[in-house]
Short mmCIF file of C-alpha atoms in Angstrom, two decimals:
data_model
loop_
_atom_site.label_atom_id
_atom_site.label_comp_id
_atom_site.label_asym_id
_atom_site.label_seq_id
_atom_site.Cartn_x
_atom_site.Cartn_y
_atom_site.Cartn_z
CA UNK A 1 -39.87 -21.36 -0.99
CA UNK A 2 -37.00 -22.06 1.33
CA UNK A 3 -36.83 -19.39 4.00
CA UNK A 4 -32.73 -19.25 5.36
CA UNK A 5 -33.04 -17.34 9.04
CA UNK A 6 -29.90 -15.78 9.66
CA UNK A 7 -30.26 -16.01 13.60
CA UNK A 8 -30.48 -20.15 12.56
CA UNK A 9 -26.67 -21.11 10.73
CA UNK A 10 -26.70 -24.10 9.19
CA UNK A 11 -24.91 -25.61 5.83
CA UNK A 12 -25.23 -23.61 2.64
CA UNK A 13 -23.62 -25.15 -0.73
CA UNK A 14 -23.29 -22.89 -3.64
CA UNK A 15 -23.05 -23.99 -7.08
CA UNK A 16 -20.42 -21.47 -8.74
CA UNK A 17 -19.27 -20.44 -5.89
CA UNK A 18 -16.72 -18.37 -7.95
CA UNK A 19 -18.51 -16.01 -9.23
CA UNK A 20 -18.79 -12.66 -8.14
CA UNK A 21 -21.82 -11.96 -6.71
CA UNK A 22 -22.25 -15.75 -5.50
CA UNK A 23 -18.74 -15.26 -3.64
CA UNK A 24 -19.59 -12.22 -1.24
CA UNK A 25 -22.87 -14.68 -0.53
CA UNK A 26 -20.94 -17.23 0.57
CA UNK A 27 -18.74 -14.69 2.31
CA UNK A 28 -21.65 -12.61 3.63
CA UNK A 29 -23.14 -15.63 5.25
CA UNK A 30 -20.04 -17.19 6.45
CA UNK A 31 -19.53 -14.22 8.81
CA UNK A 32 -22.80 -15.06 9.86
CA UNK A 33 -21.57 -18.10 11.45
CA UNK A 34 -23.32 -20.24 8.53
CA UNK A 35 -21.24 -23.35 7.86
CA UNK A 36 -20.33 -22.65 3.46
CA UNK A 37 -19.29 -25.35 1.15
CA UNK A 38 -19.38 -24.70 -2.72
CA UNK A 39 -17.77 -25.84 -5.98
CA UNK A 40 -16.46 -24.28 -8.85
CA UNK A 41 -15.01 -25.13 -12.59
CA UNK A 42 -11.41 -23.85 -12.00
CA UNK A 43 -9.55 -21.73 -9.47
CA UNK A 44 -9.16 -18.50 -9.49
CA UNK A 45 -8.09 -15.64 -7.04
CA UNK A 46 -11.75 -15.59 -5.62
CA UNK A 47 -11.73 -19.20 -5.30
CA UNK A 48 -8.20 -19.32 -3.54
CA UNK A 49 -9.64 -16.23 -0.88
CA UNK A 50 -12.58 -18.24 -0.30
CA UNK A 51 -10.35 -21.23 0.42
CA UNK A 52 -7.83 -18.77 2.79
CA UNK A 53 -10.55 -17.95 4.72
CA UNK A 54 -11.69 -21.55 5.29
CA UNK A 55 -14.63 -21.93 3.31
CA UNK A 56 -14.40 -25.38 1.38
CA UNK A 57 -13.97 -25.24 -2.27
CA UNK A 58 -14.07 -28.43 -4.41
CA UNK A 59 -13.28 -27.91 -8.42
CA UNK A 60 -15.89 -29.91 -10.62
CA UNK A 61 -19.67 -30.12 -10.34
CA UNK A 62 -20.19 -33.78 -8.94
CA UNK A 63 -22.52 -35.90 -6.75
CA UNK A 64 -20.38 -36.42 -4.68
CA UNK A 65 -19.83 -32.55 -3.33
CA UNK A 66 -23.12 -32.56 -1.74
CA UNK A 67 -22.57 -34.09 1.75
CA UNK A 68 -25.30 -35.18 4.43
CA UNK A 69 -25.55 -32.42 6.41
CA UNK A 70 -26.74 -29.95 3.90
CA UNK A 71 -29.60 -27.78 4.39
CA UNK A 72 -30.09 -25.63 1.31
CA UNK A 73 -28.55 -25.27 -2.00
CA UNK A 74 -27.46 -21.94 -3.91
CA UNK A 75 -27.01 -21.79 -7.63
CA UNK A 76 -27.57 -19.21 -10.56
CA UNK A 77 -29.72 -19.07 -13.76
CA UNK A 78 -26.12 -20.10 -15.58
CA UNK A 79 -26.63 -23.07 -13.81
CA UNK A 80 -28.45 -25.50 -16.15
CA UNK A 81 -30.98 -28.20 -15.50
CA UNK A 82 -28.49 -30.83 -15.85
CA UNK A 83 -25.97 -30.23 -13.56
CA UNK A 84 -25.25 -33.06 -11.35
CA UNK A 85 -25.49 -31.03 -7.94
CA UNK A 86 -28.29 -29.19 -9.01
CA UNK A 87 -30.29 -32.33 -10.20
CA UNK A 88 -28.88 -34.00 -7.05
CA UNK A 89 -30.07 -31.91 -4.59
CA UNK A 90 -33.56 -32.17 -6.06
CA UNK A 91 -33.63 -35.54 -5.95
CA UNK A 92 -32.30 -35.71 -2.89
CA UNK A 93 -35.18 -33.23 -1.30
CA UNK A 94 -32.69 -30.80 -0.74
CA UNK A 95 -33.83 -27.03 -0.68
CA UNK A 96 -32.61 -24.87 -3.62
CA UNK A 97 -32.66 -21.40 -3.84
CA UNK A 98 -31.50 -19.38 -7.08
CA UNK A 99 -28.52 -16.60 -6.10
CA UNK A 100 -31.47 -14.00 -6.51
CA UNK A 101 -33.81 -15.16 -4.18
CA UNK A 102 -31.18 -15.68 -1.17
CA UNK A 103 -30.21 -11.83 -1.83
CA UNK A 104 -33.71 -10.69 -1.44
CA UNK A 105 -34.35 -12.75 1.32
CA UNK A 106 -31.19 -11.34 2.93
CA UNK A 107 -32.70 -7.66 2.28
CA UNK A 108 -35.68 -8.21 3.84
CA UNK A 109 -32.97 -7.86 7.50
CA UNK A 110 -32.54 -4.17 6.11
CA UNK A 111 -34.30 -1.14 7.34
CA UNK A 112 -32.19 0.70 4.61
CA UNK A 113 -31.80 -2.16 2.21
CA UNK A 114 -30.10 0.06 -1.01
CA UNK A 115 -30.75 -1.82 -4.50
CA UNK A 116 -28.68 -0.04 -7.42
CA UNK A 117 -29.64 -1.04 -11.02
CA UNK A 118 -29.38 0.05 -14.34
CA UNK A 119 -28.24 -1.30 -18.05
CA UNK A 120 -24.68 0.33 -17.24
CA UNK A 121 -22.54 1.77 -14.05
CA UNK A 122 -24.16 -0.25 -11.49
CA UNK A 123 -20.66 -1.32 -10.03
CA UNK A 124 -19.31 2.05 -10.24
CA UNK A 125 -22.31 3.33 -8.40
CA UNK A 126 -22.55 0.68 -6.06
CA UNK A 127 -18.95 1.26 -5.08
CA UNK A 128 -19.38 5.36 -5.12
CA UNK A 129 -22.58 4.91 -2.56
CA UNK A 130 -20.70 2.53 0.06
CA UNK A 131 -17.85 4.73 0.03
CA UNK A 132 -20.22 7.61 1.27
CA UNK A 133 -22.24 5.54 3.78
CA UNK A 134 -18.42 4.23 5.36
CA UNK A 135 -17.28 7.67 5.67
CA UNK A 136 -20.29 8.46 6.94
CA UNK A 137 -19.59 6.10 9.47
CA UNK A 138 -23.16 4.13 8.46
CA UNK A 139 -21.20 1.01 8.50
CA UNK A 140 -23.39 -0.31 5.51
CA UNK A 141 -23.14 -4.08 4.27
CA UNK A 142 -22.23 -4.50 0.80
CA UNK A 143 -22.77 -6.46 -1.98
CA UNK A 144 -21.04 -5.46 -5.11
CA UNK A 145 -20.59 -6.81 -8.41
CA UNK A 146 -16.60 -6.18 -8.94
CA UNK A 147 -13.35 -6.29 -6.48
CA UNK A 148 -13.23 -2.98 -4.25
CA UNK A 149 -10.02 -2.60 -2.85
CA UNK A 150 -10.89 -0.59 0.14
CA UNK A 151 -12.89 -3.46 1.34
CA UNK A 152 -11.04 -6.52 0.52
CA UNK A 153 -12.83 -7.92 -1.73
CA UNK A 154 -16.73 -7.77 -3.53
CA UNK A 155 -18.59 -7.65 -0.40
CA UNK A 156 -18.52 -6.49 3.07
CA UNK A 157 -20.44 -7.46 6.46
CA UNK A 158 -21.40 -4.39 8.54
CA UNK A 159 -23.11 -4.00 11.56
CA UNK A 160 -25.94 -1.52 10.99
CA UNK A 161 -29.49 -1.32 9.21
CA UNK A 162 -27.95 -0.11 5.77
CA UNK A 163 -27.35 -2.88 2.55
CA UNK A 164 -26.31 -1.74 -0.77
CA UNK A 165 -26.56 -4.39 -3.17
CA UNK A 166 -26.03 -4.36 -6.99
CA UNK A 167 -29.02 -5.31 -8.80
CA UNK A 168 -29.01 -6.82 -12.30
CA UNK A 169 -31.44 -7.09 -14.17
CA UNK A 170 -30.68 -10.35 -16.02
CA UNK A 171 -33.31 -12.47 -16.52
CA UNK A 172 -35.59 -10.43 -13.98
CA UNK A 173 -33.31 -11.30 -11.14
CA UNK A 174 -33.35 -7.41 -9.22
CA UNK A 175 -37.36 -8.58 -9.04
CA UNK A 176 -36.89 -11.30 -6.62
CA UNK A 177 -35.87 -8.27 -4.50
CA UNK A 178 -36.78 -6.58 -1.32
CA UNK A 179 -35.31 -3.29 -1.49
CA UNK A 180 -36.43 -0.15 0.37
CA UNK A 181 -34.21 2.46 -1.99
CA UNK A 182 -33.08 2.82 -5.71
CA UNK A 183 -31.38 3.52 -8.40
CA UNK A 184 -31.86 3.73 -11.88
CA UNK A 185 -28.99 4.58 -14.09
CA UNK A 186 -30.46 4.12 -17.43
CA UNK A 187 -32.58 1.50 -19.21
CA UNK A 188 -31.32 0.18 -22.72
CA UNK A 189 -31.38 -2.62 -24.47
CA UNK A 190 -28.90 -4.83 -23.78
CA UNK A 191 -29.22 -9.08 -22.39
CA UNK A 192 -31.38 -9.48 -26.09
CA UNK A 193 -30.87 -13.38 -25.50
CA UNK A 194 -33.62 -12.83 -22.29
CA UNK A 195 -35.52 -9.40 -23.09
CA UNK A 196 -37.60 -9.77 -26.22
CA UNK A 197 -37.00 -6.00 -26.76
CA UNK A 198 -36.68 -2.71 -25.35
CA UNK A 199 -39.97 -2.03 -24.06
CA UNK A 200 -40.00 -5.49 -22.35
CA UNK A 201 -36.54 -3.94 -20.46
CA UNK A 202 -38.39 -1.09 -19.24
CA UNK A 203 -41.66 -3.06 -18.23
CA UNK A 204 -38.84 -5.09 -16.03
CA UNK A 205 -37.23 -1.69 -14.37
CA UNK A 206 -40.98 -0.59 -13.66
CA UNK A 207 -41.80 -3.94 -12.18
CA UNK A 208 -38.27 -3.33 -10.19
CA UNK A 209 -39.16 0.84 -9.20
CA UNK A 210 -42.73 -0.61 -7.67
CA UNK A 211 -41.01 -2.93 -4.60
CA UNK A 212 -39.79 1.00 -3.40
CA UNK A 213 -42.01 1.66 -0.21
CA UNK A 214 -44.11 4.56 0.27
CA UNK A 215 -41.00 5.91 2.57
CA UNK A 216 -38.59 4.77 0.33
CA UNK A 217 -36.63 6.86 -2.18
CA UNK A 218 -36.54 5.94 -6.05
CA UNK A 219 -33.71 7.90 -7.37
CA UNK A 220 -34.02 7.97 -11.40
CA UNK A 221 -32.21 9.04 -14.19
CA UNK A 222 -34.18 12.27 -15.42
CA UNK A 223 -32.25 11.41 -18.52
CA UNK A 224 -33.89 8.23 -19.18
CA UNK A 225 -36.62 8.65 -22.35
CA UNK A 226 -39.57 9.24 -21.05
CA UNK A 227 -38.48 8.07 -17.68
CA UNK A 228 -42.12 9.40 -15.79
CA UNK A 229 -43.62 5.82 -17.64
CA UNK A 230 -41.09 3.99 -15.36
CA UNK A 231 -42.37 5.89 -12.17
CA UNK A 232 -45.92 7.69 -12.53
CA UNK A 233 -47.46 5.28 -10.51
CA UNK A 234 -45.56 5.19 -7.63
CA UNK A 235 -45.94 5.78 -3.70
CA UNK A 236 -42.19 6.10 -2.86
CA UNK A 237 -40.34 9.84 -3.47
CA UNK A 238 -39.28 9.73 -7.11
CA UNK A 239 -36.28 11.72 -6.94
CA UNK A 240 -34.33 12.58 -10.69
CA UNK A 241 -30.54 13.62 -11.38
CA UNK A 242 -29.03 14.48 -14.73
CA UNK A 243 -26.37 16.47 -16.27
CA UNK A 244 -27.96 20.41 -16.39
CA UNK A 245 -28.14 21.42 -20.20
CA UNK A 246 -29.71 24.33 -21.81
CA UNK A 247 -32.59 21.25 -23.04
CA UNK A 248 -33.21 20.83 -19.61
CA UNK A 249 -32.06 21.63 -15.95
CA UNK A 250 -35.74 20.54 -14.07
CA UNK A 251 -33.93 17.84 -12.42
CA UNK A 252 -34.36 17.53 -8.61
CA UNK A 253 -30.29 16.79 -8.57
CA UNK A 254 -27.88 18.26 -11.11
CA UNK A 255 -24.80 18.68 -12.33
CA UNK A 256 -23.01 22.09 -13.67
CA UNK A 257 -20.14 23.48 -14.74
CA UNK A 258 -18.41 20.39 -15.55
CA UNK A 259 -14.48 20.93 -16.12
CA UNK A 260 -12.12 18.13 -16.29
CA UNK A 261 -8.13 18.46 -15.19
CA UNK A 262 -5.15 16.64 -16.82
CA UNK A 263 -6.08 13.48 -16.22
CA UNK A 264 -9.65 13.52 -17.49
CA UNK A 265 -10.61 13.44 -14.30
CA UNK A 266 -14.35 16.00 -13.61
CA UNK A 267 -15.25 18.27 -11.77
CA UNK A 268 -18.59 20.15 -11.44
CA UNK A 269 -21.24 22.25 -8.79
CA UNK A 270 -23.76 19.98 -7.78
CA UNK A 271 -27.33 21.51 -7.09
CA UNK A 272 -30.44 20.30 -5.54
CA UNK A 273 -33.50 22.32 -6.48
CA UNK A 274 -31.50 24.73 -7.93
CA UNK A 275 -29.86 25.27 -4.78
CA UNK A 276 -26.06 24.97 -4.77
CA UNK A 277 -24.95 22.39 -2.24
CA UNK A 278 -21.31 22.86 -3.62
CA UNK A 279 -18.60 21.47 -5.73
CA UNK A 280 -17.72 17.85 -5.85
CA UNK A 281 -14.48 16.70 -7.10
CA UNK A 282 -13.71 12.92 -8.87
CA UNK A 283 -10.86 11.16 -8.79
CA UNK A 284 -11.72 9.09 -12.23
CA UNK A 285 -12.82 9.69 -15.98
CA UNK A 286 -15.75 10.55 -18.02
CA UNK A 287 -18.97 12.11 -18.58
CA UNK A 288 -20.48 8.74 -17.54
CA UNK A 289 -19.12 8.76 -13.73
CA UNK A 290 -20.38 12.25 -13.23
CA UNK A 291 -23.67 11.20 -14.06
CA UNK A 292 -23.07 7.55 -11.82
CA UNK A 293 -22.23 9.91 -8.63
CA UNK A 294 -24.50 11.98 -9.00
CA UNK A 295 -26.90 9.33 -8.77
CA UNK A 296 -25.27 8.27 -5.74
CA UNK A 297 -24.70 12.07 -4.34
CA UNK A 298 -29.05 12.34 -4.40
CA UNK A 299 -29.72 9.07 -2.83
CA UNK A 300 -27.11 9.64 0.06
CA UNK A 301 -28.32 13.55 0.48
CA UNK A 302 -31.68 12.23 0.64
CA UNK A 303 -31.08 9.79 3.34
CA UNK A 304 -29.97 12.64 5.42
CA UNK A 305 -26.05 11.72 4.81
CA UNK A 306 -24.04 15.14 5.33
CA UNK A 307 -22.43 17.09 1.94
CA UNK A 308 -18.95 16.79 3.50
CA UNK A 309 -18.70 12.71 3.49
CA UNK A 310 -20.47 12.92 0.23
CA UNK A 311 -17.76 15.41 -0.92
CA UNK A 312 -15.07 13.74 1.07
CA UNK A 313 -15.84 10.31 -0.24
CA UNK A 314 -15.98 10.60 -4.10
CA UNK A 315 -12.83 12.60 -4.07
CA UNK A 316 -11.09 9.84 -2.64
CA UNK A 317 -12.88 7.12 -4.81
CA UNK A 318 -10.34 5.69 -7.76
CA UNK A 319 -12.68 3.42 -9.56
CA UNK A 320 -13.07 -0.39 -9.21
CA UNK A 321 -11.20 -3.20 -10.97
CA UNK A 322 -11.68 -3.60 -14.31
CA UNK A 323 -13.16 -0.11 -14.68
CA UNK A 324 -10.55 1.90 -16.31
CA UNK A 325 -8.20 0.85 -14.15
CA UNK A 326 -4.42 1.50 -15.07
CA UNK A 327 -2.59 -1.78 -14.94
CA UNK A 328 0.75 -0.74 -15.50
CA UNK A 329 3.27 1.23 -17.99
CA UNK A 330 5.78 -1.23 -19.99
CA UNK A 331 8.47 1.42 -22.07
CA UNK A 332 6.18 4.26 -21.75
CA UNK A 333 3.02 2.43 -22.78
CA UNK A 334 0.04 2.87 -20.12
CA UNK A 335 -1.96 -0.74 -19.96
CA UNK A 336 -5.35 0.17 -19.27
CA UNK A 337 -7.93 -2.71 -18.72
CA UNK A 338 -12.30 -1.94 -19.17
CA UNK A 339 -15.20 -4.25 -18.47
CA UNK A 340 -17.26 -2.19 -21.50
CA UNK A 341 -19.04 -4.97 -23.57
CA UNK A 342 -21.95 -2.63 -24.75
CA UNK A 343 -21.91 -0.08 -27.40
CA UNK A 344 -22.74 3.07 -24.69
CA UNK A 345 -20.15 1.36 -22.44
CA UNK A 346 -17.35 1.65 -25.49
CA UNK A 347 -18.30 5.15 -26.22
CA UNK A 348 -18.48 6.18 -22.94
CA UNK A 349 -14.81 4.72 -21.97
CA UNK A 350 -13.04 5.34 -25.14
CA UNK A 351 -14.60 9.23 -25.10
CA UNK A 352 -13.17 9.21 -21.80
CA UNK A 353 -9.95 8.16 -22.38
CA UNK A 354 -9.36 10.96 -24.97
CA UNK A 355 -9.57 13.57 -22.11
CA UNK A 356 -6.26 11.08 -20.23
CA UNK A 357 -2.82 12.25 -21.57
CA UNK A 358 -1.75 10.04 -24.43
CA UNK A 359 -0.06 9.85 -27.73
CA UNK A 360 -2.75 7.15 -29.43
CA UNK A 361 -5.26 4.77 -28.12
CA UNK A 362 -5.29 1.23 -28.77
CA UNK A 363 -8.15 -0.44 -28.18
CA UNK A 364 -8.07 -4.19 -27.84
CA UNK A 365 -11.55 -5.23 -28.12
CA UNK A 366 -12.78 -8.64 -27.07
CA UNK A 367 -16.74 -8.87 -27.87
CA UNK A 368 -18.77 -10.48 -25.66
CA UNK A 369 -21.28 -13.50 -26.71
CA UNK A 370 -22.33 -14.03 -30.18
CA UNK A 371 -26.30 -12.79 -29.32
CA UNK A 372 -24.65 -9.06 -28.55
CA UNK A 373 -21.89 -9.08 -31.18
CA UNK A 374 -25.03 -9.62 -33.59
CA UNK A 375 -27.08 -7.85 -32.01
CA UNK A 376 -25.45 -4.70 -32.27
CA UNK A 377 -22.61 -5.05 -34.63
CA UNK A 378 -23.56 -1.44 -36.44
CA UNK A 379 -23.64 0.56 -32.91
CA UNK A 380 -20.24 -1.23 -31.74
CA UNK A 381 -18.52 -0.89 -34.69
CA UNK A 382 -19.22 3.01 -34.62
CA UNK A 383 -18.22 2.98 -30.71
CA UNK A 384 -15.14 1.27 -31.85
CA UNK A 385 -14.21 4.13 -34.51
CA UNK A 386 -13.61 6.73 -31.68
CA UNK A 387 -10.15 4.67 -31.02
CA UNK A 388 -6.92 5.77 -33.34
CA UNK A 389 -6.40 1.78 -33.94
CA UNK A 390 -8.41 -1.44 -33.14
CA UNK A 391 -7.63 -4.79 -32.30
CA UNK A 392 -9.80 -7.22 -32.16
CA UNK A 393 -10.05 -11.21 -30.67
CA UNK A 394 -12.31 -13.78 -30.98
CA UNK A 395 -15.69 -13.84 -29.49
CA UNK A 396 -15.93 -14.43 -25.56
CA UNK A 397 -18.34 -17.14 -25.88
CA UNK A 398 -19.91 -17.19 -22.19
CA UNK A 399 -22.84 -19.08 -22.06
CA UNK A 400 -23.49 -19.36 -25.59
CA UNK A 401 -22.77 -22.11 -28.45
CA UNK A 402 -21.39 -20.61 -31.37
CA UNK A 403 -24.23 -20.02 -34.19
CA UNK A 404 -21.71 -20.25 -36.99
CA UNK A 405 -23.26 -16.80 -38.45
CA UNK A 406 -21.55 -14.16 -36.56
CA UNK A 407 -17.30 -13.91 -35.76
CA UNK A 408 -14.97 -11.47 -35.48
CA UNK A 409 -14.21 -11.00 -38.89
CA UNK A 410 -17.73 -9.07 -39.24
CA UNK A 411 -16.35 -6.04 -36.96
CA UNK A 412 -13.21 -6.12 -38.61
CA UNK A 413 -15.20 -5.72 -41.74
CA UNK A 414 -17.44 -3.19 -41.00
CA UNK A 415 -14.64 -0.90 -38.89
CA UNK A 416 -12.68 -1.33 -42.56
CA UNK A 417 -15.60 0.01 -43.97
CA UNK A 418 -15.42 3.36 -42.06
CA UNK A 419 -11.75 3.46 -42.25
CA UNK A 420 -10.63 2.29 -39.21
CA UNK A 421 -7.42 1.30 -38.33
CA UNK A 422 -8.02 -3.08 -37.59
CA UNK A 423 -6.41 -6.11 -36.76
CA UNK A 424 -7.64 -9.24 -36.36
CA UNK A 425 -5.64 -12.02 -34.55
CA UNK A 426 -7.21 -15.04 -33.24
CA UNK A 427 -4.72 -15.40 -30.76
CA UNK A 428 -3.74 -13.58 -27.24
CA UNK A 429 -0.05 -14.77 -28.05
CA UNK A 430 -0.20 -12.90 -31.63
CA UNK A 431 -1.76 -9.60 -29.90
CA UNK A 432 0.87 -8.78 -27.72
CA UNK A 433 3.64 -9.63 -29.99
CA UNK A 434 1.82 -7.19 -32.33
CA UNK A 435 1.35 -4.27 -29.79
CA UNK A 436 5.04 -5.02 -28.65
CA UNK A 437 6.28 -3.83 -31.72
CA UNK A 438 3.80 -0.99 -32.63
CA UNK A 439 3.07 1.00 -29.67
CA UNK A 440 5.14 3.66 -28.66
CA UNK A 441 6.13 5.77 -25.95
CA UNK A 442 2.77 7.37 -24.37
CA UNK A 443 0.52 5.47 -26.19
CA UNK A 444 -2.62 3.66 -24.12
CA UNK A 445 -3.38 0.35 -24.73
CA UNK A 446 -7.17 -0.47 -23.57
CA UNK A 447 -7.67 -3.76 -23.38
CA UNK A 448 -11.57 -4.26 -23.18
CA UNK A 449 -14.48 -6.51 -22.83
CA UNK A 450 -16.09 -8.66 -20.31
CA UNK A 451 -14.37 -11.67 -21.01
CA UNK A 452 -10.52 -12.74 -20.27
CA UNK A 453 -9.13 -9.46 -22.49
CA UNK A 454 -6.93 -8.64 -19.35
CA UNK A 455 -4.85 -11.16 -19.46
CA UNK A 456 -3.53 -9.38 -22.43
CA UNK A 457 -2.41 -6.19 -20.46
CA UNK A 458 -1.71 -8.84 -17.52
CA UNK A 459 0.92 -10.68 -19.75
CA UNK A 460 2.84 -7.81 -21.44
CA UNK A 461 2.92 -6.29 -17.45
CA UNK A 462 4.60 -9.59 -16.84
CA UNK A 463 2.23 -10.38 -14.21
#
C-alpha cells in the first residue's frame, strides 16, 4: 500500500472531494503544506470553501482532471470501478488509496489518536469530545462527519498529539484504522445492503474494539446487549457508561437524576464508580444526547481531562448541523431540520421533540435508500406514529437503483393502518404549499432524513 509521509507534501487528488469526510482530508492535508486537487459532481457550499481557500475544484469525473504531477489518488467505496479518474489513475500507475486507509494512516501521527463509532450519534459525540479537549486547551485535530460551527467547518488542524476522528462503520471502513481510544455508542443493524445481519455488525465493532492498545481506553455502551461479547477479550481498559436504572446502575460511568427544562433540554448528576463527580448541564434535546455525552464525559475523565472543561464544555455545546437544529420560525412556525434516517434515530428525535414547546409536530419524512425503507418499513412506520401528522417524499435514492418493489406509498400505507395522520406528495414544491396552509402558530415542522429534506425548511425560510 501507498504510504503518504506528512513531513514529504506532494500532490493529492481526491475523487468526491465534496463529501464530508473526504473534504476535511483534503483540508487536513492542505494545511499540511500538501499541494490538493479534487473533483466533484456539482457545487455546493463545501465545494465553494474548498475553492475560497485555494484548493482546485473541477466539476465532472474526467481524464482529463488527473494532471502529471500527481502522486497519489483518494477516492471512497461510492466510488465505482468505472469511474474515469479512478480507472485512470490505475492505468496510469498512479497510487490510490480509499478515504479509509489515508485516515488511518494519518492516525498512526497520534499519540492520542480518538476513534468514535457507533450505529447512531457518532457526530454528536465526535463534536461533544472536541469541544472538551479545546476547552481543555488539548488543541486536538478533528475530523468530524457534519459542519461544526465553532470550528469553521468539518475538520480542524491542531497542533498537539490528540485526533478525534468519526469512525463509520460502512463497509468495514473504522477497520482500516489506527486508533489508540474508543467509543462505542451502540451496535444495531443498520447499512443491510453491506452487513449480512446483525451479528455480522457486531463481529465488525469487535474487530474495530481489538486495534485499542493495552494503554488505550475502550469506552462502551454498558447498554449494548450483551456488550462483554464485543470486549471480553481485550488488553485495553474497557470502560462502560449508561443511563442508571433500577435494572441496572453497575456501570463504571452513569447518569442520574435526569430532569429536562423548557426546552427539552437535560440535565442529570454524573457518577463514576458510584462516586458523584457532579452535575452536568446540556444545551440540546433528548434522552439520546445524555447518553452520547456521557460517552464522551468517561473517555475525557479518563484521559485525565479536568470535570470543569468537561462541565464547562457540554453546557456550551448547541448541537451540530442537521442535528435538531432550529432553522428558523416563518408566522410562528419553528423549522426544525434532522439527519435521522433509522428507526432509533426517528424515535429518538421525534421523542425528543415532544419535551420542546410546541402546539403539533410535523414531521416531514424523506426515507433514505430503497434497501433501508424495505428493510425496516414496520420499525419506521411505528417511529413515525410518535408525530401528530406525517408527511412523506419520495425515496432519497443515494447509491441505489430503484428495485421497483418498495416506494413511498408503502409507509403511507402502513402509517394509515395505525391511524396516522399522512400525506404523500411526490413533490418538494407540493410540500410546502401544503404545510403553508396547515400549520399554525407554534407548531414544529421537522423536516427529516439524510437526503436533501432541508431544502424544504430552507425554502419556506426563504433562504
Amino acid at each position: 500500500m501507498y504510504q503518504i509521509h506528512f513531513n514529504e507534501p506532494v500532490h493529492v487528488h481526491f475523487i468526491g472531494i465534496g463529501g464530508i469526510s473526504m473534504s476535511a482530508l483534503a483540508e487536513l492535508l492542505y494545511q499540511n503544506h500538501f499541494t490538493i486537487s479534487g473533483s466533484d459532481l456539482k457545487h455546493s457550499k463545501v465545494t465553494e470553501h474548498l475553492e475560497e481557500i485555494g484548493i482546485h475544484v473541477d466539476y465532472g469525473h474526467r481524464v482529463s482532471n488527473l494532471t502529471e504531477n500527481i502522486s497519489c489518488v483518494i477516492y471512497t467505496s461510492a466510488v465505482q470501478e468505472t469511474n474515469p479518474e479512478l480507472s485512470a489513475a490505475k492505468a496510469k500507475g498512479i497510487p490510490v488509496l480509499e478515504r479509509a486507509e489515508l485516515l488511518g494512516q494519518l492516525m498512526k501521527n497520534y499519540r492520542h489518536a480518538i476513534g468514535i463509532s457507533g450505529t447512531h450519534g457518532k457526530t454528536t459525540t465526535t463534536s461533544m469530545l472536541s469541544m472538551i479537549l479545546l476547552d481543555a486547551e488539548l488543541d486536538p485535530t478533528i475530523a468530524v462527519g457534519g459542519i461544526l460551527d465553532w470550528i469553521g467547518g468539518n475538520m480542524r488542524l491542531g497542533k498537539s498529539e490528540y485526533f478525534v476522528a468519526e469512525s463509520c462503520e460502512y463497509t468495514n471502513s473504522f477497520l482500516k484504522f489506527y486508533p489508540t481510544h474508543e467509543i462505542i455508542l451502540n451496535v444495531e443493524a443498520e447499512h443491510l445492503d453491506f452487513f449480512h445481519d446483525l451479528e455480522e455488525i457486531r463481529n465488525s465493532f469487535h474487530q474495530f474494539a481489538q486495534k485499542v492498545p493495552k494503554d488505550g481506553y475502550l469506552v462502551i455502551n454498558g447498554e449494548i446487549e450483551n456488550y462483554q461479547q464485543l470486549c471480553n477479550d481485550l488488553s485495553c481498559h474497557v470502560v462502560t457508561y449508561g443511563i442508571a436504572s433500577e435494572k441496572s446502575n453497575s456501570y463504571d460511568y452513569s447518569a442520574s437524576d435526569i430532569l429536562y427544562d423548557n426546552y427539552g433540554h437535560g440535565s442529570y448528576n454524573c457518577y463514576h464508580y458510584g462516586q458523584l463527580l457532579g452535575r452536568i448541564q446540556l444545551n440540546i434535546i433528548g434522552l439520546h444526547n445524555i447518553s452520547n455525552s456521557l460517552a464522551a464525559v468517561a473517555l475525557a475523565d479518563s484521559l485525565g481531562v479536568s470535570f470543569t472543561s468537561i462541565q464547562r464544555a457540554l453546557a456550551s455545546y448547541t448541537g451540530t448541523e442537521r442535528r435538531f437544529q432550529i432553522k428558523g420560525v416563518i408566522d410562528g412556525v419553528t423549522i426544525i431540520d434532522d439527519y435521522a434516517h433509522h428507526p432509533s434515530e426517528i424515535r429518538a428525535t421525534l421523542t425528543a421533540a415532544k419535551q420542546y414547546p410546541h402546539h403539533d409536530i410535523w414531521c416531514v419524512f424523506q426515507p433514505h435508500t430503497y434497501s433501508r425503507t424495505k428493510q425496516f418499513l414496520q420499525e419506521t412506520t411505528q417511529a413515525l406514529s410518535l408525530s401528530d401528522h406525517v408527511v412523506l417524499a419520495d425515496i432519497y435514492a443515494a447509491r441505489e437503483a430503484n428495485p421497483g418493489d418498495i416506494s413511498s406509498k408503502d409507509l403511507y400505507d402502513k402509517l394509515k393502518e395505525l391511524g396516522t395522520d399522512v400525506y404523500y406528495f411526490p413533490c418538494f414544491d407540493e410540500i410546502e404549499n401544503f404545510l403553508l396552509s396547515h400549520c399554525i402558530g407554534d407548531d414544529l415542522v421537522i423536516t427529516m432524513g439524510a437526503g436533501d429534506i432541508v431544502m424544504v425548511g430552507e425554502s419556506l425560510l426563504g433562504s
